[in-house]
XYZ file of C-alpha atoms in Angstrom:
664
model
C -4.185 -3.862 25.322
C -6.531 -5.979 27.426
C -9.245 -3.362 27.410
C -9.138 -3.183 23.626
C -10.061 -6.838 23.392
C -13.046 -6.600 25.688
C -16.484 -6.937 24.071
C -18.175 -3.741 23.023
C -21.816 -2.965 23.599
C -23.845 -3.001 20.391
C -26.205 -0.097 19.837
C -29.000 -0.758 17.365
C -29.182 1.626 14.448
C -32.869 1.939 15.092
C -32.344 3.745 18.396
C -29.975 6.595 17.653
C -30.125 7.910 21.203
C -30.360 11.626 21.758
C -27.532 13.239 23.656
C -26.063 16.628 24.234
C -24.293 17.453 20.976
C -20.636 18.424 21.122
C -19.995 22.122 21.494
C -20.439 23.355 17.906
C -18.156 26.279 18.595
C -15.325 24.025 19.743
C -15.879 21.649 16.831
C -15.888 24.469 14.294
C -12.756 25.923 15.860
C -11.092 22.514 15.594
C -12.128 22.310 11.948
C -10.776 25.793 11.246
C -7.406 25.018 12.860
C -7.119 21.747 10.953
C -8.084 23.428 7.686
C -5.519 26.189 8.182
C -2.852 23.655 9.085
C -3.537 21.698 5.898
C -3.468 24.860 3.800
C -0.069 25.663 5.261
C 1.311 22.332 4.047
C 0.530 22.943 0.372
C 3.533 23.295 -1.900
C 3.750 26.325 -4.166
C 3.196 24.121 -7.217
C -0.181 23.089 -5.804
C 0.407 19.619 -4.410
C 0.473 18.033 -0.970
C 2.598 15.083 0.124
C 2.864 13.548 3.556
C 5.699 11.203 4.434
C 4.890 7.601 3.609
C 6.474 5.666 6.479
C 6.927 1.897 6.440
C 9.536 -0.235 8.244
C 13.297 -0.512 8.409
C 13.632 -3.118 5.656
C 13.643 -0.176 3.234
C 16.668 1.296 4.984
C 18.481 -1.979 5.538
C 18.064 -3.010 1.905
C 19.274 0.402 0.763
C 22.560 -0.155 2.599
C 22.790 -3.710 1.254
C 22.154 -2.442 -2.293
C 24.908 0.135 -1.923
C 27.248 -2.501 -0.525
C 26.463 -4.738 -3.511
C 27.132 -1.931 -6.005
C 30.192 -0.682 -4.129
C 28.848 2.820 -3.512
C 28.029 2.765 0.215
C 29.447 5.744 2.087
C 30.317 6.097 5.764
C 27.912 9.026 6.172
C 24.968 7.161 4.621
C 25.736 4.135 6.749
C 25.976 6.034 10.028
C 22.763 8.016 9.484
C 20.806 4.962 8.348
C 22.095 2.821 11.200
C 21.109 5.501 13.686
C 17.551 5.383 12.357
C 17.407 1.584 12.401
C 18.619 1.460 16.011
C 15.954 3.962 17.034
C 13.224 1.612 15.785
C 14.359 -1.503 17.652
C 11.894 -3.037 20.096
C 12.880 -3.899 23.698
C 13.056 -7.617 22.876
C 15.700 -6.922 20.226
C 13.432 -7.271 17.213
C 12.008 -4.913 14.624
C 8.319 -4.802 13.713
C 6.543 -4.111 10.440
C 4.298 -1.461 12.021
C 4.192 0.782 15.085
C 3.293 -1.231 18.164
C 3.325 -4.501 16.266
C 5.065 -7.749 17.188
C 8.638 -8.464 16.179
C 9.117 -9.786 12.654
C 11.832 -12.345 11.914
C 12.817 -11.264 8.411
C 12.711 -7.564 9.208
C 14.953 -8.230 12.203
C 17.460 -10.211 10.142
C 17.756 -7.476 7.530
C 18.065 -4.751 10.166
C 20.739 -6.812 11.918
C 22.721 -7.156 8.671
C 22.591 -3.407 8.137
C 23.861 -2.713 11.649
C 26.685 -5.198 11.159
C 27.604 -3.227 8.037
C 27.655 -0.132 10.223
C 30.163 -1.792 12.550
C 27.892 -2.702 15.465
C 29.644 -5.456 17.415
C 28.060 -8.826 18.171
C 28.557 -8.408 21.904
C 26.682 -5.128 22.264
C 23.384 -5.612 24.120
C 21.111 -4.492 21.261
C 22.815 -6.835 18.790
C 22.844 -9.748 21.196
C 19.118 -9.313 21.809
C 18.452 -9.182 18.076
C 20.456 -12.346 17.418
C 18.675 -14.156 20.242
C 15.307 -13.143 18.789
C 16.306 -14.509 15.379
C 17.538 -17.817 16.769
C 14.450 -18.269 18.927
C 12.268 -18.026 15.829
C 14.099 -20.497 13.663
C 17.099 -18.542 12.448
C 17.943 -17.697 8.865
C 16.218 -20.794 7.493
C 12.848 -19.581 8.774
C 13.081 -16.195 7.059
C 11.104 -15.265 3.971
C 12.434 -15.985 0.500
C 13.307 -12.359 -0.242
C 15.500 -12.141 2.866
C 17.308 -15.296 1.799
C 17.844 -13.742 -1.634
C 19.708 -10.902 0.077
C 21.736 -13.414 2.061
C 22.603 -15.301 -1.144
C 23.842 -12.093 -2.778
C 26.572 -11.992 -0.140
C 27.337 -15.699 0.092
C 25.408 -16.443 3.269
C 22.763 -18.651 1.677
C 23.160 -21.151 -1.178
C 21.567 -20.029 -4.433
C 20.689 -23.670 -5.054
C 18.368 -23.643 -2.052
C 16.280 -20.728 -3.330
C 13.166 -21.132 -5.466
C 13.614 -20.868 -9.209
C 12.627 -17.670 -11.013
C 13.602 -18.348 -14.635
C 13.944 -15.240 -16.825
C 12.218 -17.209 -19.598
C 8.961 -16.181 -17.897
C 9.214 -12.879 -19.754
C 9.009 -14.755 -23.068
C 5.625 -16.328 -22.309
C 2.669 -14.769 -24.144
C -0.023 -13.200 -21.998
C -2.468 -16.074 -22.570
C -0.117 -18.716 -21.115
C -0.545 -19.428 -17.372
C 2.240 -18.072 -15.159
C 3.223 -15.347 -17.619
C 4.430 -12.126 -16.001
C 1.078 -10.382 -16.577
C -0.658 -12.941 -14.400
C 1.161 -11.279 -11.500
C 0.108 -7.955 -9.996
C 2.003 -4.976 -11.348
C 4.173 -4.610 -8.233
C 4.985 -8.331 -8.313
C 5.797 -8.537 -12.041
C 8.051 -5.498 -11.779
C 9.984 -7.288 -9.038
C 9.980 -10.783 -10.533
C 11.470 -9.813 -13.900
C 14.663 -8.224 -12.510
C 14.836 -10.808 -9.754
C 14.863 -13.531 -12.410
C 18.032 -12.000 -13.877
C 19.717 -11.865 -10.475
C 18.679 -15.460 -9.740
C 19.963 -16.657 -13.106
C 23.381 -15.015 -12.706
C 23.764 -15.966 -9.000
C 26.293 -13.324 -7.973
C 28.159 -13.323 -4.680
C 29.677 -10.103 -3.369
C 31.678 -9.624 -0.133
C 29.833 -8.467 2.959
C 32.821 -8.368 5.280
C 31.478 -10.589 8.041
C 29.694 -13.875 8.671
C 26.258 -14.409 10.169
C 26.800 -17.801 11.778
C 25.382 -16.439 15.030
C 21.962 -16.297 13.337
C 21.891 -19.939 12.294
C 20.059 -22.718 14.108
C 19.911 -26.471 13.745
C 16.669 -26.400 11.820
C 15.368 -29.746 10.593
C 14.672 -29.887 6.847
C 11.133 -28.922 5.970
C 8.803 -31.623 4.744
C 7.878 -31.655 1.125
C 4.192 -30.917 0.575
C 2.128 -33.889 -0.527
C 2.119 -34.424 -4.271
C -1.655 -34.429 -4.597
C -1.978 -30.976 -3.076
C -1.683 -27.756 -5.082
C 1.351 -26.776 -3.027
C 2.887 -30.168 -3.730
C 2.444 -29.842 -7.466
C 3.931 -26.346 -7.455
C 6.832 -27.485 -5.273
C 7.743 -30.143 -7.806
C 7.295 -27.640 -10.606
C 9.810 -25.436 -8.792
C 12.246 -28.340 -8.474
C 11.999 -28.978 -12.221
C 12.584 -25.297 -12.910
C 15.577 -25.346 -10.556
C 17.017 -28.314 -12.452
C 16.620 -26.366 -15.678
C 18.307 -23.356 -14.079
C 21.419 -25.427 -13.373
C 21.887 -26.272 -17.046
C 20.308 -23.242 -18.734
C 22.764 -21.965 -21.292
C 22.842 -20.997 -24.917
C 20.673 -18.811 -27.136
C 17.355 -19.252 -25.306
C 18.779 -18.117 -21.996
C 20.681 -15.249 -23.597
C 17.528 -14.172 -25.432
C 15.501 -14.328 -22.197
C 18.057 -12.216 -20.329
C 18.137 -9.659 -23.131
C 14.337 -9.463 -23.312
C 14.090 -9.156 -19.532
C 16.566 -6.276 -19.576
C 14.632 -4.559 -22.371
C 11.412 -5.055 -20.403
C 12.992 -3.407 -17.353
C 14.527 -0.467 -19.189
C 11.256 0.244 -21.009
C 9.496 0.637 -17.656
C 11.851 3.034 -15.941
C 9.973 6.165 -14.909
C 11.019 9.764 -15.486
C 12.269 10.059 -11.894
C 14.540 7.037 -12.297
C 12.327 4.642 -10.357
C 10.540 1.503 -11.398
C 6.858 1.661 -10.548
C 7.629 4.379 -8.023
C 8.203 1.681 -5.397
C 11.266 0.260 -3.688
C 11.304 -3.515 -4.426
C 11.496 -3.422 -8.248
C 13.767 -0.402 -8.023
C 16.578 -2.108 -6.112
C 16.350 -5.397 -8.032
C 16.309 -3.563 -11.382
C 19.471 -1.669 -10.490
C 21.236 -4.881 -9.476
C 19.974 -6.855 -12.487
C 21.085 -4.306 -15.055
C 24.439 -3.853 -13.338
C 24.996 -7.624 -13.430
C 24.266 -7.592 -17.170
C 27.071 -5.117 -17.706
C 25.424 -1.725 -17.337
C 28.047 0.527 -15.706
C 27.067 2.762 -12.801
C 27.421 5.822 -15.005
C 25.028 4.440 -17.633
C 22.079 6.854 -17.984
C 19.602 4.236 -16.740
C 21.568 3.388 -13.609
C 22.611 6.960 -13.011
C 18.970 8.082 -13.105
C 17.923 5.187 -10.879
C 20.498 5.934 -8.197
C 19.851 9.669 -8.323
C 16.119 9.074 -8.003
C 16.607 7.356 -4.669
C 17.636 10.696 -3.210
C 14.142 12.040 -3.887
C 12.767 9.254 -1.697
C 15.243 9.889 1.115
C 14.114 11.624 4.295
C 16.730 13.199 6.555
C 15.993 14.421 10.043
C 17.930 15.850 12.945
C 17.391 13.982 16.221
C 18.908 14.307 19.711
C 21.166 11.375 18.822
C 22.293 12.927 15.565
C 21.070 13.023 11.953
C 19.085 10.074 10.692
C 18.373 8.924 7.161
C 15.435 6.783 6.006
C 13.753 5.892 2.745
C 10.141 6.095 1.695
C 9.017 2.890 0.014
C 6.813 5.007 -2.212
C 5.437 8.542 -2.444
C 1.799 9.629 -2.594
C 1.469 13.203 -3.948
C -1.474 12.601 -6.299
C -3.398 10.640 -3.673
C -2.603 13.158 -0.933
C -3.512 16.125 -3.121
C -6.865 14.665 -4.151
C -7.748 13.862 -0.539
C -6.610 17.328 0.605
C -8.814 19.040 -1.994
C -11.845 17.007 -0.942
C -11.125 17.753 2.720
C -10.761 21.486 2.179
C -13.953 21.546 0.146
C -15.733 19.668 2.931
C -14.355 22.296 5.325
C -16.056 25.061 3.358
C -13.470 26.301 0.855
C -15.375 27.245 -2.309
C -14.484 26.172 -5.815
C -12.090 28.720 -7.241
C -10.247 29.288 -3.956
C -6.568 29.861 -4.813
C -5.433 26.716 -2.990
C -7.980 24.557 -4.785
C -7.239 26.226 -8.093
C -3.497 25.505 -7.791
C -4.186 21.930 -6.753
C -6.627 21.371 -9.597
C -4.205 22.664 -12.213
C -1.399 20.526 -10.815
C -3.645 17.440 -10.892
C -4.586 18.136 -14.501
C -0.900 18.267 -15.397
C -0.456 14.822 -13.818
C -3.048 13.149 -16.059
C -1.657 10.035 -17.753
C -2.075 9.950 -21.529
C -0.022 6.834 -22.373
C -0.783 3.126 -22.225
C 0.644 0.998 -19.448
C 0.685 -2.671 -18.529
C -3.075 -2.507 -17.868
C -3.601 -2.463 -21.663
C -2.422 -6.083 -21.928
C -5.764 -7.155 -20.440
C -7.766 -4.176 -21.720
C -6.291 -3.320 -25.155
C -9.411 -1.452 -26.358
C -9.878 0.695 -23.264
C -9.109 4.376 -23.953
C -6.263 6.038 -22.081
C -6.933 8.205 -19.047
C -6.537 8.468 -15.304
C -3.900 9.184 -12.689
C -1.208 7.357 -10.760
C -0.214 7.536 -7.112
C 3.220 9.082 -7.505
C 4.875 12.052 -9.177
C 6.194 9.897 -12.020
C 4.493 6.586 -12.623
C 2.969 6.862 -16.078
C 3.191 3.125 -16.704
C 0.916 2.296 -13.810
C -2.164 4.454 -13.576
C -4.435 3.165 -10.838
C -8.173 3.201 -10.494
C -8.272 4.268 -6.839
C -6.329 7.484 -7.403
C -8.294 8.163 -10.558
C -11.600 7.969 -8.700
C -10.444 10.347 -5.980
C -8.974 12.808 -8.492
C -12.251 12.903 -10.428
C -14.116 13.837 -7.239
C -11.429 16.345 -6.272
C -11.332 18.116 -9.628
C -15.065 18.754 -9.490
C -14.505 20.730 -6.293
C -11.696 22.963 -7.553
C -13.518 25.003 -10.155
C -10.778 24.262 -12.691
C -12.188 23.335 -16.137
C -11.569 19.602 -16.342
C -14.330 18.144 -18.515
C -11.999 16.413 -20.943
C -9.765 14.852 -18.321
C -12.705 13.723 -16.182
C -14.466 12.181 -19.190
C -11.324 10.321 -20.253
C -10.771 9.097 -16.710
C -14.383 7.965 -16.348
C -14.184 5.998 -19.590
C -10.939 4.422 -18.449
C -12.532 3.397 -15.146
C -15.495 1.871 -16.946
C -13.124 -0.092 -19.153
C -11.143 -1.374 -16.163
C -14.112 -3.051 -14.482
C -13.490 -6.730 -13.793
C -15.716 -9.510 -15.052
C -17.318 -9.971 -11.623
C -18.387 -6.299 -11.411
C -15.713 -5.069 -9.001
C -12.583 -3.044 -9.573
C -8.960 -3.757 -8.683
C -6.284 -1.117 -8.246
C -4.018 -1.548 -11.282
C -5.247 -4.322 -13.566
C -8.448 -5.985 -14.650
C -9.128 -9.662 -13.899
C -5.731 -10.215 -12.273
C -7.063 -13.053 -10.159
C -4.974 -16.214 -10.713
C -4.807 -17.100 -7.018
C -2.617 -20.171 -7.551
C 0.358 -17.842 -7.981
C 0.349 -17.203 -4.251
C 1.327 -20.842 -3.680
C 4.494 -20.636 -5.774
C 7.529 -21.187 -3.518
C 9.041 -17.759 -4.239
C 5.763 -15.953 -3.422
C 5.879 -16.154 0.358
C 5.663 -12.417 1.033
C 2.726 -10.148 0.305
C 0.037 -10.219 -2.331
C 1.108 -11.261 -5.818
C -2.234 -10.698 -7.556
C -4.553 -7.698 -7.765
C -8.167 -8.864 -7.412
C -11.127 -6.494 -6.924
C -11.434 -5.003 -3.449
C -14.272 -3.337 -1.568
C -12.467 -0.071 -0.883
C -11.353 0.460 -4.488
C -14.725 -0.582 -5.887
C -16.468 1.766 -3.465
C -14.371 4.775 -4.413
C -15.025 4.153 -8.100
C -18.760 3.679 -7.611
C -18.857 6.925 -5.635
C -16.898 8.808 -8.300
C -19.006 7.475 -11.172
C -22.198 8.245 -9.272
C -21.019 11.833 -8.878
C -20.573 11.909 -12.661
C -24.191 10.832 -13.231
C -23.385 7.231 -14.150
C -25.656 5.945 -11.390
C -28.188 4.206 -13.608
C -25.636 2.586 -15.899
C -24.969 -1.130 -15.989
C -21.340 -0.839 -14.755
C -22.334 1.097 -11.644
C -25.208 -1.283 -10.936
C -22.801 -4.191 -11.221
C -20.374 -2.394 -8.902
C -23.115 -1.876 -6.330
C -24.115 -5.533 -6.485
C -20.454 -6.502 -6.093
C -20.237 -4.403 -2.938
C -23.400 -5.877 -1.515
C -22.091 -9.402 -2.151
C -18.721 -8.499 -0.612
C -20.190 -7.375 2.703
C -18.942 -9.544 5.546
C -21.459 -11.551 7.600
C -20.871 -9.161 10.535
C -21.896 -6.144 8.421
C -18.439 -4.723 7.706
C -16.298 -4.662 4.572
C -12.705 -5.857 4.330
C -10.178 -3.066 3.696
C -7.520 -4.079 1.177
C -5.565 -0.790 1.089
C -6.375 0.600 4.545
C -6.722 -0.738 8.076
C -8.976 -2.636 7.817
C -12.700 -3.284 8.260
C -13.118 0.287 9.514
C -11.535 1.494 6.278
C -13.549 -0.833 4.059
C -16.799 0.078 5.776
C -15.950 3.766 5.754
C -15.577 3.551 1.976
C -18.470 1.227 1.133
C -21.310 2.959 2.980
C -20.834 6.430 1.405
C -20.461 4.818 -2.022
C -23.641 2.774 -1.755
C -25.632 5.766 -0.573
C -24.140 7.876 -3.370
C -25.247 5.248 -5.868
C -28.861 5.351 -4.701
C -29.029 2.646 -2.049
C -31.569 3.701 0.578
C -30.207 4.556 3.999
C -32.589 2.058 5.572
C -31.386 -0.743 3.305
C -30.415 -3.819 5.391
C -26.789 -3.625 4.196
C -26.474 -0.050 5.432
C -28.180 -0.841 8.714
C -25.908 -3.808 9.372
C -22.847 -1.693 8.587
C -23.914 1.004 11.035
C -24.623 -1.645 13.666
C -21.111 -2.998 13.172
C -19.549 0.441 13.516
C -21.474 1.254 16.674
C -20.584 -2.102 18.181
C -16.891 -1.369 17.670
C -16.759 2.224 18.892
C -14.192 2.568 21.657
C -15.146 3.777 25.113
C -13.308 7.055 24.453
C -15.580 7.754 21.478
C -13.091 6.999 18.712
C -12.469 4.052 16.460
C -9.327 2.044 15.875
C -8.346 -1.250 14.309
C -5.007 -2.896 14.894
C -3.234 -4.239 11.804
C -3.093 -7.663 13.407
C -6.722 -7.957 12.305
C -5.458 -9.101 8.904
C -4.235 -12.345 10.469
C -6.105 -12.593 13.768
C -9.912 -12.142 13.637
C -9.908 -11.236 17.335
C -8.512 -7.827 16.340
C -11.139 -7.004 13.717
C -12.560 -3.583 14.550
C -10.435 -3.308 17.703
C -7.471 -1.133 18.510
C -6.432 2.191 19.935
C -8.480 5.094 18.630
C -6.865 6.999 15.790
C -7.868 10.202 14.047
C -8.016 8.651 10.582
C -10.038 5.586 11.575
C -12.420 7.654 13.694
C -12.953 9.878 10.676
C -13.663 6.886 8.400
C -16.352 5.686 10.785
C -17.836 9.182 10.993
C -17.960 9.470 7.211
C -19.929 6.237 7.042
C -22.304 7.257 9.846
C -22.874 10.621 8.207
C -23.634 9.063 4.826
C -26.041 6.616 6.478
C -27.970 9.447 8.141
C -26.504 8.916 11.620
C -24.227 11.927 11.749
C -26.279 13.737 14.388
C -26.637 10.912 16.902
C -24.911 10.286 20.192
C -22.179 7.980 18.809
C -21.167 10.552 16.200
C -21.204 13.256 18.866
C -18.842 11.231 21.047
C -16.520 10.765 18.078
C -16.514 14.482 17.315
C -15.705 15.203 20.959
C -12.819 12.738 20.755
C -11.424 14.469 17.675
C -11.770 17.903 19.294
C -10.205 16.703 22.534
C -7.182 15.027 20.916
C -6.330 17.755 18.425
C -2.899 19.331 18.713
C -2.569 23.116 19.086
C -1.305 23.385 15.497
C -4.514 21.822 14.184
C -3.187 18.349 13.453
C -3.464 15.029 15.279
C -0.814 12.630 16.536
C -1.059 9.226 14.885
C 1.974 6.961 15.215
C -0.234 3.995 14.374
C -0.070 2.669 10.818
C -3.498 2.776 9.156
C -2.481 2.125 5.536
C -1.913 -1.238 3.938
C 0.535 -2.331 1.270
C 0.224 -6.110 1.568
C -2.363 -7.390 4.073
C -0.567 -9.313 6.785
C 2.919 -8.331 5.645
C 3.553 -4.699 4.733
C 1.939 -1.597 6.215
C 2.056 2.157 5.761
C 1.699 5.243 7.927
C 0.416 7.973 5.617
C 1.531 11.318 7.008
C -1.619 13.187 5.937
C -4.304 10.614 6.793
C -4.489 11.976 10.347
C -5.394 15.394 8.925
C -7.370 15.097 5.688
C -9.897 12.532 6.885
C -10.766 14.292 10.180
C -11.256 17.527 8.224
C -13.672 15.805 5.849
C -15.522 14.134 8.698
C -15.832 17.272 10.799
C -16.794 19.336 7.781
C -19.584 17.018 6.743
C -20.851 16.406 10.261
C -20.973 20.110 11.088
C -22.793 20.903 7.871
C -25.261 18.147 8.682
C -25.906 19.707 12.094
C -26.484 23.043 10.386
C -29.177 21.448 8.249
C -27.208 21.429 5.021
C -26.691 17.672 4.660
C -28.004 17.101 1.170
C -26.509 20.265 -0.259
C -22.950 19.827 1.014
C -22.065 16.153 0.852
C -20.431 16.565 -2.541
C -21.506 13.278 -4.021
C -22.344 11.351 -0.860
C -26.030 12.182 -0.797
C -28.319 9.547 -2.285
C -28.998 9.927 -5.972
C -32.652 9.899 -6.848
C -33.987 6.899 -8.755
C -31.454 4.578 -10.268
C -30.824 1.467 -8.230
C -33.719 1.480 -5.776
C -35.502 -1.423 -7.390
C -32.492 -3.558 -8.161
C -30.607 -3.351 -4.873
C -33.632 -4.187 -2.776
C -34.627 -7.207 -4.843
């Protein structure tokens, strides 16, 4: 990795050096193979879905859930354990992303799962894992959620865990620390977790974990006059209340929390279409007396099978779980890619995809309406079944995709556009699921030590929405102008944009530049020039771009990492939108894509380039390595053919509009 950390030579955007362009025949052949490969992956119903890979905590917690409920089978255990073993690093640990460093909590949970599978302490892989855990502080140094799992099986005292009182669900939405102050994924987890914490169950695990303990000195209490100190003492008061909480108020809170959970179960049996609230909801309801054959629990357990991936390997069958599924997102991106590759509106593949997307439109209110009660319903979610949590990012991409299919979609697009306009935050940006979900103090609560717990506006989401609204002729409106100004303010001093939902500054910049140009910002605007400068300064010697996920915590990694197909494509999309798609840097990137393509038309990309929680939880989207290179190659090749303005599909600058305001 030493070479990846070496300084890169900056090329000024003003001197886009001429160079021999990549062989257009080879590039077009690469585009054709990739397009055909993507077409071959479409399901008969019209949708695409790549595997959404994360880390082995999903698999370990699945076995622990089944142990807790008493439904774990020998076959499930053996197949899951085989997968977990295959992901272990040489030092005995498990990482949260491919090529990343070992993670303490992930390693502890994987270790517990392998103990369930019968792996003996003395075996080399288990001994290495235990040594890794002890060297990093043991169980006491793990995150709160790992210690919750330990408490469920009697290996951590419930009294030493932060308080999560179920009475939170009784607070009205205007009271600080109510459940709607938390991001949707956090509130869906906190409510069932509060039930589990209140009831403090202990189930048998069948073994001890004393080998993972260390003589860790007690942590110091934060100073009272600090925000952390105040919240720590607030937690201690809440914990004192938890010890004596009885009677009608507690019973009412538990009942309301259960009703809140049941009301949010999706048609596929999940909660939010994501793993954390799913497993805690199943445990919480079971603890409240719901039998395993109750329709809610039966649907929840059956739904997990839909998220289960099974694969034959040389060592035998393996079983792993997706933390989430992305069919709407993948289908929208696939449609845009195929359109960029030259498929015309009305093509059978685009027609099927467009009709499937229309069927997925959400026409019911979700939690977002708590903050935006007057906003009309519309939009799309990420998953097959997640009607309670439409998100703005998917909605923006679906709007742009539908316009390329030829399917009549005026009503759905208008409803979605109005919903997006209503979901704009007070500062002019857009968040993914909620509006003005920005109470940052929540992140300092003792039980919020893992991942983001709020959903503030982000550059990548705001950019996608600005681009979609610009394509719908909203360019001159006040909301789009405010979105553009938000993006310009959010630009980093180095010229890049932070990527909340993708890795990382390459993703943010790859989204922001096309959006600004689509909204009427001139290509010679200083913000665009600085962004291009940043991209060129971080191009790898092989011609591609990459950014390691460690950039979320270590600034030395920003813009640096092994080249990947998806990140190279994001940079190319930005260069193309900025008018630099025919220069030498873009040509080198195209050559890299052509040279690394597989014979079947795809690209290898074991690196994770998606983000769940910056710094904590990452995603490898199975189709990113295909859809984004297709879009990039399609647009670049059309630009070389002289058809730039006619074929960008919303990325070309809109006449008029923001010229005066963004240059002021």
